[in-house]
mmCIF file of the C-alpha atoms, coordinates in Angstrom:
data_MODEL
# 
_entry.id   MODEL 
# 
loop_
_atom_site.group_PDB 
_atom_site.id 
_atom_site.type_symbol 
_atom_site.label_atom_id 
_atom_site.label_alt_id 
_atom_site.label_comp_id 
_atom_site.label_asym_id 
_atom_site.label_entity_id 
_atom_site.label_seq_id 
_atom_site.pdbx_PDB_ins_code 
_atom_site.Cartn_x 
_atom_site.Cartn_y 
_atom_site.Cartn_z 
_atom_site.occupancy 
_atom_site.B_iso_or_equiv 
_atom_site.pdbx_formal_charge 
_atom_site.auth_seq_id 
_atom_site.auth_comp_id 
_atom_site.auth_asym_id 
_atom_site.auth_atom_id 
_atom_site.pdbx_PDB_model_num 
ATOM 1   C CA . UNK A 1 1   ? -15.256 -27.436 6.326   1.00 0.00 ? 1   UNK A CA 1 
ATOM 2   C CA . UNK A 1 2   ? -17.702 -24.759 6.481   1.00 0.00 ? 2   UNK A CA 1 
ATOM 3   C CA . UNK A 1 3   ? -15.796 -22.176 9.086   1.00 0.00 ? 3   UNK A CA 1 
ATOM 4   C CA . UNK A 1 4   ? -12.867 -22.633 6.783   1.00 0.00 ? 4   UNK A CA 1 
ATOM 5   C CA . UNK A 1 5   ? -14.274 -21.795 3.646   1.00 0.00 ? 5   UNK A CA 1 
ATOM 6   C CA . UNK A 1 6   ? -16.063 -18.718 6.012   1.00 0.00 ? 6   UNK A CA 1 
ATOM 7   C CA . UNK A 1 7   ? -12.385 -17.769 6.362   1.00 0.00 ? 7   UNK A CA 1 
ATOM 8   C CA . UNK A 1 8   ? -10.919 -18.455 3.167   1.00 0.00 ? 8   UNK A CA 1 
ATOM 9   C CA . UNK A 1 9   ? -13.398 -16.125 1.671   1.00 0.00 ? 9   UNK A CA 1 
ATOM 10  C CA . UNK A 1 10  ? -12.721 -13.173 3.927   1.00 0.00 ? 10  UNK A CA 1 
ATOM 11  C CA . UNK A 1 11  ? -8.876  -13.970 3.332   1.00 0.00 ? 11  UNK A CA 1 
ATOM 12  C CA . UNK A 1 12  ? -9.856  -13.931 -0.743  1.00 0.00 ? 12  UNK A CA 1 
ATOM 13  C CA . UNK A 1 13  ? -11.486 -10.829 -0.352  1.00 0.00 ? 13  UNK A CA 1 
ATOM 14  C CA . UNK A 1 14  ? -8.592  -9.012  1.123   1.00 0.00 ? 14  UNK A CA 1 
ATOM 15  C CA . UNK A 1 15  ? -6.311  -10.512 -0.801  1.00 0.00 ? 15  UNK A CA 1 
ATOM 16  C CA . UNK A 1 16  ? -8.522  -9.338  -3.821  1.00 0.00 ? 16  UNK A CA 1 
ATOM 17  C CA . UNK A 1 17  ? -8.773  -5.715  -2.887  1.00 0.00 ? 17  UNK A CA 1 
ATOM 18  C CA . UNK A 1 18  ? -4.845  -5.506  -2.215  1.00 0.00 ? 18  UNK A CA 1 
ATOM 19  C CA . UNK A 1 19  ? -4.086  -4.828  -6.120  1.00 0.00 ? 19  UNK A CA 1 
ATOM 20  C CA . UNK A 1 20  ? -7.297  -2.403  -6.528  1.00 0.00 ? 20  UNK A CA 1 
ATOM 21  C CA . UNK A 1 21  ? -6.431  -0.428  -3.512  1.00 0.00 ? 21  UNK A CA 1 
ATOM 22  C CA . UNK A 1 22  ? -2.463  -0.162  -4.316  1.00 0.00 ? 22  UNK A CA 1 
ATOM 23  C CA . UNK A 1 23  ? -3.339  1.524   -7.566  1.00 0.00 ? 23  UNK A CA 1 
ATOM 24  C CA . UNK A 1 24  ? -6.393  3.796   -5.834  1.00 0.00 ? 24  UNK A CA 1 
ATOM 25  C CA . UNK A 1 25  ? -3.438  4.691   -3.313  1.00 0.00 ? 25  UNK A CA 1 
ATOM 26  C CA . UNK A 1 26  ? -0.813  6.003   -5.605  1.00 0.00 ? 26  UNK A CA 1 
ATOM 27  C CA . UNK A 1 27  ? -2.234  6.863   -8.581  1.00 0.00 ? 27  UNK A CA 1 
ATOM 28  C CA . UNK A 1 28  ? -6.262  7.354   -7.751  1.00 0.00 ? 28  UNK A CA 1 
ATOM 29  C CA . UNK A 1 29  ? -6.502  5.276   -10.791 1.00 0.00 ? 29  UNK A CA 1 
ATOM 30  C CA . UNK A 1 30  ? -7.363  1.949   -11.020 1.00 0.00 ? 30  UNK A CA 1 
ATOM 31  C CA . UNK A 1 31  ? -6.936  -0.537  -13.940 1.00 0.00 ? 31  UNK A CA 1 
ATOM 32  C CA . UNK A 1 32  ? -10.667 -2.275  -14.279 1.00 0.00 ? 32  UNK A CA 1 
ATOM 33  C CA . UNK A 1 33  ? -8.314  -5.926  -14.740 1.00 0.00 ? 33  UNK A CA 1 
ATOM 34  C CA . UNK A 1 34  ? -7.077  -5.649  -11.240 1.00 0.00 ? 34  UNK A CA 1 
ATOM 35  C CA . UNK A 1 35  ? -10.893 -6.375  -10.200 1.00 0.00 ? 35  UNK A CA 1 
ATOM 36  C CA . UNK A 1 36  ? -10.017 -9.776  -11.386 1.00 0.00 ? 36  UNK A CA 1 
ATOM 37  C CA . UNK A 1 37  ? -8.280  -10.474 -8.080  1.00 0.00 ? 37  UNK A CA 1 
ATOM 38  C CA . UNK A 1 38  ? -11.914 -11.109 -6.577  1.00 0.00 ? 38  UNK A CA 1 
ATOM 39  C CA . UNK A 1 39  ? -12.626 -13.745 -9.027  1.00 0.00 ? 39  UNK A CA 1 
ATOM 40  C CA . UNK A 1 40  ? -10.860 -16.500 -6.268  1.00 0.00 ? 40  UNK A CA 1 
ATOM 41  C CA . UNK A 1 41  ? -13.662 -15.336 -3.650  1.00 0.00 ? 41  UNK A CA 1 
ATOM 42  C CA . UNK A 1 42  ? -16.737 -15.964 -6.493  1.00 0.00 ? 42  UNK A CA 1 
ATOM 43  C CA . UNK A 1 43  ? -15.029 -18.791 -7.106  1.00 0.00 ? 43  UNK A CA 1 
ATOM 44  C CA . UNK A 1 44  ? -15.362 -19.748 -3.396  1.00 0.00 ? 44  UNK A CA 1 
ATOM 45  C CA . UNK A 1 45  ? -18.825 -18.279 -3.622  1.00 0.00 ? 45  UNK A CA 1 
ATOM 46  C CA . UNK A 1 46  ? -20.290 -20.607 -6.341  1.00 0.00 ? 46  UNK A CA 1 
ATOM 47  C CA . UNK A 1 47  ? -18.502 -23.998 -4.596  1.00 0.00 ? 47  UNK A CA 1 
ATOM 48  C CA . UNK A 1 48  ? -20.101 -22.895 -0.876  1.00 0.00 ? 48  UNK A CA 1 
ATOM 49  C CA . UNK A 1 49  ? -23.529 -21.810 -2.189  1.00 0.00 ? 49  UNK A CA 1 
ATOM 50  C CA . UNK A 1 50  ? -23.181 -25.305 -4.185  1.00 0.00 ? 50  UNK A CA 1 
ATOM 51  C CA . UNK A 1 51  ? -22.369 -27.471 -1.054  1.00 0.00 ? 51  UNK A CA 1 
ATOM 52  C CA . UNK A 1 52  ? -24.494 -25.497 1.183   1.00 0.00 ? 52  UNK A CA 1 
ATOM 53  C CA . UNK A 1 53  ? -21.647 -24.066 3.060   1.00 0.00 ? 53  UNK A CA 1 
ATOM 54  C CA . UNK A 1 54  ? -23.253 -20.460 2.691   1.00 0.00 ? 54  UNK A CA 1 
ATOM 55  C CA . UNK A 1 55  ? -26.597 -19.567 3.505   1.00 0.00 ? 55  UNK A CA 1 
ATOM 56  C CA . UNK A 1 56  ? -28.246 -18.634 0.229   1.00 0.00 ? 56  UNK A CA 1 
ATOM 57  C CA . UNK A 1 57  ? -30.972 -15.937 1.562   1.00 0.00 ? 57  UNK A CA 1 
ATOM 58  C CA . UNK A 1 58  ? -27.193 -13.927 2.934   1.00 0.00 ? 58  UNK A CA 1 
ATOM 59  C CA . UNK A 1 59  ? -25.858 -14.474 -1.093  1.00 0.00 ? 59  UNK A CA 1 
ATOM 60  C CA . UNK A 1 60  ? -29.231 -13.065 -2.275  1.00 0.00 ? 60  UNK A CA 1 
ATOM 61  C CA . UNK A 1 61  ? -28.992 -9.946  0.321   1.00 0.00 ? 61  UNK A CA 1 
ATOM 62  C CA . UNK A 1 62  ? -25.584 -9.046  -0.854  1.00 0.00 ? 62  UNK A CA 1 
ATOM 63  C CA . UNK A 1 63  ? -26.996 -9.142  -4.577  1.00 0.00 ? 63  UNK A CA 1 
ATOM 64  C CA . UNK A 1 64  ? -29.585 -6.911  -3.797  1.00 0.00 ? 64  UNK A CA 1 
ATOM 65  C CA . UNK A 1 65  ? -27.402 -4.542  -2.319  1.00 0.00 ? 65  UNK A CA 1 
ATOM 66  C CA . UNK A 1 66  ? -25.379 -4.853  -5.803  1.00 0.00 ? 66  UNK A CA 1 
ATOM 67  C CA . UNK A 1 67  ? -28.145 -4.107  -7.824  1.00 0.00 ? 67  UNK A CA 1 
ATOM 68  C CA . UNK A 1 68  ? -29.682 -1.516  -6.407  1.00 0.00 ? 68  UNK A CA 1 
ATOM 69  C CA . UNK A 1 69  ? -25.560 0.133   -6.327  1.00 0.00 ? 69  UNK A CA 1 
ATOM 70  C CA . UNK A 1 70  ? -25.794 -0.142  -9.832  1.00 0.00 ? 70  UNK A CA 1 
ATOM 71  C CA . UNK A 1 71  ? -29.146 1.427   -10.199 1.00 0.00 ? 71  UNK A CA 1 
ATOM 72  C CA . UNK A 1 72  ? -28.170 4.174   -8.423  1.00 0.00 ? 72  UNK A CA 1 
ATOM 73  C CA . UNK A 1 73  ? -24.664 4.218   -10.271 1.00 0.00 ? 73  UNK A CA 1 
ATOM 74  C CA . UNK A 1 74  ? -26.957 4.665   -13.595 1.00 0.00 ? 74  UNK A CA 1 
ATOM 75  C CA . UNK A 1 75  ? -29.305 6.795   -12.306 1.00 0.00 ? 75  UNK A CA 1 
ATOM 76  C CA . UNK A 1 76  ? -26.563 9.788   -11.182 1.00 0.00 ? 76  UNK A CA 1 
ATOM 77  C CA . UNK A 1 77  ? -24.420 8.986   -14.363 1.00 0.00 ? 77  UNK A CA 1 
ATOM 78  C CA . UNK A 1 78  ? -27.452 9.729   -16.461 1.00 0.00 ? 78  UNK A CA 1 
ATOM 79  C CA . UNK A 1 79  ? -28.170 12.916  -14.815 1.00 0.00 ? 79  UNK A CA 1 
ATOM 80  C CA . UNK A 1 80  ? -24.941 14.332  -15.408 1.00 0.00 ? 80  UNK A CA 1 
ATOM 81  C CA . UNK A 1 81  ? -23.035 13.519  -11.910 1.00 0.00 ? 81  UNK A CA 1 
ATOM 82  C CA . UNK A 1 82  ? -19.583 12.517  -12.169 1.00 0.00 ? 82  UNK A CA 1 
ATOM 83  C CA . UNK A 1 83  ? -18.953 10.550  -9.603  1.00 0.00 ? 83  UNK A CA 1 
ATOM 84  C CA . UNK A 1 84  ? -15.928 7.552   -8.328  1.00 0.00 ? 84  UNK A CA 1 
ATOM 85  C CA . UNK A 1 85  ? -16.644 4.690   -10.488 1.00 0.00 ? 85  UNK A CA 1 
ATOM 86  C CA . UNK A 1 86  ? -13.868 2.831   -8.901  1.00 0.00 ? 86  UNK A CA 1 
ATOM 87  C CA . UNK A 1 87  ? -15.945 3.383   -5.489  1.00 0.00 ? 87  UNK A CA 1 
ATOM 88  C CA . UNK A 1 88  ? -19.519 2.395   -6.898  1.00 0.00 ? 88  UNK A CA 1 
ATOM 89  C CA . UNK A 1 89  ? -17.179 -1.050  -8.705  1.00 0.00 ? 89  UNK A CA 1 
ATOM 90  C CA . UNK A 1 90  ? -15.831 -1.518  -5.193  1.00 0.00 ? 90  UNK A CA 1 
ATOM 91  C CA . UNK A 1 91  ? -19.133 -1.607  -3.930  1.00 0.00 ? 91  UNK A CA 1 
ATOM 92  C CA . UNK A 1 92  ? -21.106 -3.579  -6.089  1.00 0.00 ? 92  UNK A CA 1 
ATOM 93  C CA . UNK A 1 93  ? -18.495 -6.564  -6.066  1.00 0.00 ? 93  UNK A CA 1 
ATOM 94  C CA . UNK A 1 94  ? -17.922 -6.707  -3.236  1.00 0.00 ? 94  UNK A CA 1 
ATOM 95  C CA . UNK A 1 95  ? -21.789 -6.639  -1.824  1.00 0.00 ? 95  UNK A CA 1 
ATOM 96  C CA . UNK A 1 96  ? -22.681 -10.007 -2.651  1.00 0.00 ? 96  UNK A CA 1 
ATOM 97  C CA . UNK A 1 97  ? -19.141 -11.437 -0.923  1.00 0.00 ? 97  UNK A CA 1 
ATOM 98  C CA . UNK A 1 98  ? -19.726 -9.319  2.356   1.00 0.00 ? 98  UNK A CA 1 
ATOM 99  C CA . UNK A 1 99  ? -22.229 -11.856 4.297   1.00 0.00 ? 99  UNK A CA 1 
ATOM 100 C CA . UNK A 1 100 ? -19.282 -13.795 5.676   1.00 0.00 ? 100 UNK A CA 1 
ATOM 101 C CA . UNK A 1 101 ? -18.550 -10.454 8.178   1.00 0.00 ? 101 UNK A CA 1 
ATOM 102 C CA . UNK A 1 102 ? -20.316 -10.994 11.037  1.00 0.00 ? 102 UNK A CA 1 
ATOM 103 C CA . UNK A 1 103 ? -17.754 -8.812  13.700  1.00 0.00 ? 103 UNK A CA 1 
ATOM 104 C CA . UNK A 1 104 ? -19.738 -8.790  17.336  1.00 0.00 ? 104 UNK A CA 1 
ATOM 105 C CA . UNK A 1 105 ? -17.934 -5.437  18.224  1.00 0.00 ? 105 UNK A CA 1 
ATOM 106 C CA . UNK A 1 106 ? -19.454 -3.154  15.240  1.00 0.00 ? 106 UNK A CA 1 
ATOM 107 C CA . UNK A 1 107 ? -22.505 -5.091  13.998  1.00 0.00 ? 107 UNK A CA 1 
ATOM 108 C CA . UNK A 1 108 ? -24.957 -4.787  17.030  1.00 0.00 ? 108 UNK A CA 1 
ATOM 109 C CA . UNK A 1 109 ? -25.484 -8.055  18.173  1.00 0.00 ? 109 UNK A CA 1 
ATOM 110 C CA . UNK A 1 110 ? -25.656 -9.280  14.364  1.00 0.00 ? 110 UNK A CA 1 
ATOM 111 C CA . UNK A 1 111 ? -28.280 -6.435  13.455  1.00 0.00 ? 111 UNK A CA 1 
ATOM 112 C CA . UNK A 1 112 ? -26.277 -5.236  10.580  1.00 0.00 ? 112 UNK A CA 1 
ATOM 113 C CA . UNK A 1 113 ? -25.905 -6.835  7.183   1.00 0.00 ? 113 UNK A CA 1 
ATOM 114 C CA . UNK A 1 114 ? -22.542 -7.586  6.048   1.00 0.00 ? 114 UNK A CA 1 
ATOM 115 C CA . UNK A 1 115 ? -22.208 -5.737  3.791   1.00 0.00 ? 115 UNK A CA 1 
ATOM 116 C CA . UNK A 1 116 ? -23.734 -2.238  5.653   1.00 0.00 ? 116 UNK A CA 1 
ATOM 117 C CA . UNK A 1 117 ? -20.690 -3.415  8.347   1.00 0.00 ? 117 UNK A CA 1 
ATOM 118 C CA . UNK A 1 118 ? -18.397 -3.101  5.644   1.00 0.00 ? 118 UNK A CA 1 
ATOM 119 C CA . UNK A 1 119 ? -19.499 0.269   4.319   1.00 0.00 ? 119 UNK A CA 1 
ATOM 120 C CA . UNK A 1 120 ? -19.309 1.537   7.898   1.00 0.00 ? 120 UNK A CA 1 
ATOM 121 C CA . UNK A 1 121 ? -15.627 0.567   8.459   1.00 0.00 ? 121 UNK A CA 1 
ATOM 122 C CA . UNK A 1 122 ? -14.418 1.597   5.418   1.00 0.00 ? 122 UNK A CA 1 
ATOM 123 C CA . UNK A 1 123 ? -16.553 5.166   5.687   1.00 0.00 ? 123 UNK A CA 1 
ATOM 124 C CA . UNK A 1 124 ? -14.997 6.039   9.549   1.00 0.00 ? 124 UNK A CA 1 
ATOM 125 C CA . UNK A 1 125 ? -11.734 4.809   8.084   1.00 0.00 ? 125 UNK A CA 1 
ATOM 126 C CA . UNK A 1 126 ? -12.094 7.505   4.944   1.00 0.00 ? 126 UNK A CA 1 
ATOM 127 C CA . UNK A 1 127 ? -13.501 10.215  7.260   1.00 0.00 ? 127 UNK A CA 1 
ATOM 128 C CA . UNK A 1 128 ? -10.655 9.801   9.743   1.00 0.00 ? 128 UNK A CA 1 
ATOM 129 C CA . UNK A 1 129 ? -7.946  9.718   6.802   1.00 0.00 ? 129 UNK A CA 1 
ATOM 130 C CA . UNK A 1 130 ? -9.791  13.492  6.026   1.00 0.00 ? 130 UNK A CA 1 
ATOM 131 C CA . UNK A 1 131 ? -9.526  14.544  9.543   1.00 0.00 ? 131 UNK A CA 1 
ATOM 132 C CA . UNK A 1 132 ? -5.920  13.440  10.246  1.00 0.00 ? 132 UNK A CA 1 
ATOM 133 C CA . UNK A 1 133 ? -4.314  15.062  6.635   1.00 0.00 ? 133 UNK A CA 1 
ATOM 134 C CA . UNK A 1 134 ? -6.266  18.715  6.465   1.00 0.00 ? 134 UNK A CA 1 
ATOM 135 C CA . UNK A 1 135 ? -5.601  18.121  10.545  1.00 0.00 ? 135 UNK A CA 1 
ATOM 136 C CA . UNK A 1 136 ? -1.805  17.882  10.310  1.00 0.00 ? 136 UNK A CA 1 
ATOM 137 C CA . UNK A 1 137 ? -1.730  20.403  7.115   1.00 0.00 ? 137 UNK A CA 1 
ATOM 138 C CA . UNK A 1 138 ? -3.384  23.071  9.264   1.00 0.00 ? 138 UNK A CA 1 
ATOM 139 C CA . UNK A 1 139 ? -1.530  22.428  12.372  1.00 0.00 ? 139 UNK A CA 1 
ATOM 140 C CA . UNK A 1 140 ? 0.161   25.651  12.730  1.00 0.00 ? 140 UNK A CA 1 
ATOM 141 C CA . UNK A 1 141 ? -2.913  27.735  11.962  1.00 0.00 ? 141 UNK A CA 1 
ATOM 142 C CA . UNK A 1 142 ? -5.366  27.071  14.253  1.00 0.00 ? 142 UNK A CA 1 
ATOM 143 C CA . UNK A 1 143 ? -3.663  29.691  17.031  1.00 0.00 ? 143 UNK A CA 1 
ATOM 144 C CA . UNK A 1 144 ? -4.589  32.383  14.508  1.00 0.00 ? 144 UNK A CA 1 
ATOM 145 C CA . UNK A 1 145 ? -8.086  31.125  13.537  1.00 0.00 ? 145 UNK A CA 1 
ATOM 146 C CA . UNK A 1 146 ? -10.285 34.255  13.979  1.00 0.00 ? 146 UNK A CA 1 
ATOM 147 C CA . UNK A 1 147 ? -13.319 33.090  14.709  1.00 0.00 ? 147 UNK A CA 1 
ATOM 148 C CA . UNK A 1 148 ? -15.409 30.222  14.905  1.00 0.00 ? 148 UNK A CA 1 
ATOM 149 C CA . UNK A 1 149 ? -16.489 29.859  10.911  1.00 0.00 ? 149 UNK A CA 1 
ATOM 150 C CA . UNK A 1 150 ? -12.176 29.954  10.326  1.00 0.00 ? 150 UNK A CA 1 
ATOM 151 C CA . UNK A 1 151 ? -12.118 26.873  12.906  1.00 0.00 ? 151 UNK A CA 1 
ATOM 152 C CA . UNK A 1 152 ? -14.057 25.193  11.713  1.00 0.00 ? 152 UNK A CA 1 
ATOM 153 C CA . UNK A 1 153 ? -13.021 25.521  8.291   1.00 0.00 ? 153 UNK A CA 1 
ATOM 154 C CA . UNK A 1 154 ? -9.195  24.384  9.110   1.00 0.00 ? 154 UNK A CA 1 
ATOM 155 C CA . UNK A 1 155 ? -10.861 21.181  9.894   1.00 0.00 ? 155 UNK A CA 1 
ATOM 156 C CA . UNK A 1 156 ? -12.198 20.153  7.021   1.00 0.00 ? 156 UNK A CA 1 
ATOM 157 C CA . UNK A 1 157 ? -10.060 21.906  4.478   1.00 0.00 ? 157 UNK A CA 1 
ATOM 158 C CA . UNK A 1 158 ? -6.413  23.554  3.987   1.00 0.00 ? 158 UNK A CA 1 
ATOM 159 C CA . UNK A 1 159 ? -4.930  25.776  0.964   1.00 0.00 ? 159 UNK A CA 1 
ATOM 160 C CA . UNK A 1 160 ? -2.622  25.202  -1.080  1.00 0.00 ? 160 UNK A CA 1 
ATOM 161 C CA . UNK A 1 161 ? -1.625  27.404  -4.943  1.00 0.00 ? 161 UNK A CA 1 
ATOM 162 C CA . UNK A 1 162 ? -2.596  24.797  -7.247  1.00 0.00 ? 162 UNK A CA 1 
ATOM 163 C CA . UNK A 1 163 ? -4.846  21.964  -6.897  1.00 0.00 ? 163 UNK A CA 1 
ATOM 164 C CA . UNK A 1 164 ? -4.048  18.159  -7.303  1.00 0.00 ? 164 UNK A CA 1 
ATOM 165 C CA . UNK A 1 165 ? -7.167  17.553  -9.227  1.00 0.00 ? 165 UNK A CA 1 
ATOM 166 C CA . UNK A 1 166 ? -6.192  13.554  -8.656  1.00 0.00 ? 166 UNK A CA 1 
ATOM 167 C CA . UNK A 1 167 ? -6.128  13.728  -5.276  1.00 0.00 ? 167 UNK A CA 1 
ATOM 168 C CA . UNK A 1 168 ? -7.368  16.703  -4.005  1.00 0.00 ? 168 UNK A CA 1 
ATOM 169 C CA . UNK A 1 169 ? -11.039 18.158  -3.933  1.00 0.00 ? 169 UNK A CA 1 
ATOM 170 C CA . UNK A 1 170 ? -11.720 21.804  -4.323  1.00 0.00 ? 170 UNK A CA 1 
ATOM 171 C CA . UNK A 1 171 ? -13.689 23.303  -2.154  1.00 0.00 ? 171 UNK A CA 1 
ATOM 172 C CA . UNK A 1 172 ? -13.859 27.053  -2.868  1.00 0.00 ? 172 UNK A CA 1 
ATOM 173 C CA . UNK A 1 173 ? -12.060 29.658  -4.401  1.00 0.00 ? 173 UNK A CA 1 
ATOM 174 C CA . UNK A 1 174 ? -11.494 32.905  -2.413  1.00 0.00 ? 174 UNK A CA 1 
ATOM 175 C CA . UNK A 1 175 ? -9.947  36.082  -4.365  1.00 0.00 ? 175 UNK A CA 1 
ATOM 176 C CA . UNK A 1 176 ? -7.271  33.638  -5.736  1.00 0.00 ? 176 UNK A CA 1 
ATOM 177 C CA . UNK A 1 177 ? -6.961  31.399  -2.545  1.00 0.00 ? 177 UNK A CA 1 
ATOM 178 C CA . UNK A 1 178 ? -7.670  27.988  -3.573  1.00 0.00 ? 178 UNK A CA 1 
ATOM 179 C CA . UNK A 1 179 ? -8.831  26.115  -0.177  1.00 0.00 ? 179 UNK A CA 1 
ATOM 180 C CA . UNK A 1 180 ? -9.000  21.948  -0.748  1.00 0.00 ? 180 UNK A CA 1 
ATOM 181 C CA . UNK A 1 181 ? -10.027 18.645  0.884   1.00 0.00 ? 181 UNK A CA 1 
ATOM 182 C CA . UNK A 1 182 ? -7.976  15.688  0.081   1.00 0.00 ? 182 UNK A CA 1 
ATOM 183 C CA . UNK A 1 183 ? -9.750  13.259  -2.130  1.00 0.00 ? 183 UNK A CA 1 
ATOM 184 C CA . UNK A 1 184 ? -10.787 9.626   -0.386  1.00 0.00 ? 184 UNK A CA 1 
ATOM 185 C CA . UNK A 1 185 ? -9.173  6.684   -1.851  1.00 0.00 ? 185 UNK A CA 1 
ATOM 186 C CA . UNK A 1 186 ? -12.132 4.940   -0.761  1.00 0.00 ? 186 UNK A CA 1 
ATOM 187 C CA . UNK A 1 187 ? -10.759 1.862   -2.559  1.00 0.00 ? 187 UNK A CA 1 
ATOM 188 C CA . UNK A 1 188 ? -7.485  1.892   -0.054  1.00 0.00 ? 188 UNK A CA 1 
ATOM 189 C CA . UNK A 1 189 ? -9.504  1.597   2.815   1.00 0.00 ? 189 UNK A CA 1 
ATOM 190 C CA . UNK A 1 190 ? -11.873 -0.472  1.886   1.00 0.00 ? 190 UNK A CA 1 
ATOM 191 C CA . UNK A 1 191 ? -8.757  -2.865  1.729   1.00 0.00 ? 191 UNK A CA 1 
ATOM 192 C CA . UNK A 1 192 ? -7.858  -1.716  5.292   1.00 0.00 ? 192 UNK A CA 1 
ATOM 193 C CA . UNK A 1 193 ? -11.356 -2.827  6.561   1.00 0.00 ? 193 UNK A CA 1 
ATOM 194 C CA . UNK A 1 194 ? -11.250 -5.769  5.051   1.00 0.00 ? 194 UNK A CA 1 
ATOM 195 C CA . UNK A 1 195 ? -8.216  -6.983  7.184   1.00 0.00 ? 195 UNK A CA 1 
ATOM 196 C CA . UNK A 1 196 ? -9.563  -5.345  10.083  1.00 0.00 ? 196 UNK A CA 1 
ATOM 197 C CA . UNK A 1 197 ? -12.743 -7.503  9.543   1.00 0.00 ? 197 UNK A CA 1 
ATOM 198 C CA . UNK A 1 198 ? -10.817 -10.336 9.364   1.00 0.00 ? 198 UNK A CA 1 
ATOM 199 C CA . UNK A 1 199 ? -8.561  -9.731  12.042  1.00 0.00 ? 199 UNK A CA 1 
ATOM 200 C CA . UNK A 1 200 ? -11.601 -9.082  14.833  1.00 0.00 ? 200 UNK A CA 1 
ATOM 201 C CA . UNK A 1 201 ? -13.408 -12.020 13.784  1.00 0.00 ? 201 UNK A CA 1 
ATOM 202 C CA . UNK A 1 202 ? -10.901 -13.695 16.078  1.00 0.00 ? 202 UNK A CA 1 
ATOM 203 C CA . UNK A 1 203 ? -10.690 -11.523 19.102  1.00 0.00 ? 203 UNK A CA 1 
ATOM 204 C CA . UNK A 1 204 ? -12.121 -13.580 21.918  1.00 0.00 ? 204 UNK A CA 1 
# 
């Protein structure tokens, strides 16, 4: 009973995240009801704390994680940053659901918290997503890179005439060249590591 409400809750969460990270993929905005998709895995939260089926000192861990998110969430909104509240959301709901990851391929011999395991996947997964698009945008450009600062600059950015303020980032403006990074729909992947979590949980 307790292994299967382990997996029904990393099956909830993915599940969950599907409707969040559709909308973050297409549109970069998300409707604040489709969080409601996670209320199955509280659900499964409250009845496994309640029969023991989850240890409670993992629950409390996760929590912590979420409130000191949302601290931090308050803190930057208050001094003016405007940052991804989707992202910081993603985060702090998820936090108190991510004990049940316990991969032994990324967490380091059980070292990591769930949730920091979960951050990590999703973060390579958004970094990657970076390097592939301004990668592939730039691909006929590199063989007339001059010099190493032009490189290196084709690898983290690629211009374009007007920017996609939805899902593009700009970086800087040179003498009417607009140069940009694509935005991270951090959302999307977070979905993506969810099933990966899942999936290597049962690779022998």
């Amino acid at each position: 009973m307790s292994q299967l409400l382990w997996d029904l809750m990393k099956l909830a969460i993915a599940l969950g995240l599907f409707l969040p990270a559709y909308y973050d993929w297409k549109t970069r905005w998300i409707d604040d009801r489709s969080w409601l998709a996670l209320l199955p895995a509280y659900l499964l939260l409250g009845y496994g704390v309640l029969i023991g089926a989850y240890p409670l000192i993992s629950v409390l861990e996760g929590l912590i994680f979420s409130i000191i998110i949302s601290i931090c969430m308050y803190i930057f909104r208050r001094m003016g940053y405007i940052l991804g509240g989707a992202d910081f959301i993603l985060m702090i709901i998820v936090a108190p659901l991510s004990f049940v990851y316990k991969c032994p391929y990324l967490s380091l011999g059980g070292v990591f918290p769930g949730f920091l395991l979960f951050l990590f996947l999703t973060s390579i997964l958004s970094v990657a997503y970076v390097f592939i698009v301004v990668i592939w945008r730039n691909r006929n450009r590199f063989h007339r890179a001059r010099g190493i600062k032009e490189f290196i600059r084709l690898l983290y950015s690629y211009e374009t005439k007007e920017v996609d303020e939805d899902k593009e980032i700009l970086v800087y403006d040179e003498d009417g060249v607009k140069y940009v990074t694509p935005g991270i729909p951090m959302v999307s992947f977070a979905f993506i590591a969810s099933l990966l979590l899942l999936i290597l949980d049962y690779i022998p």
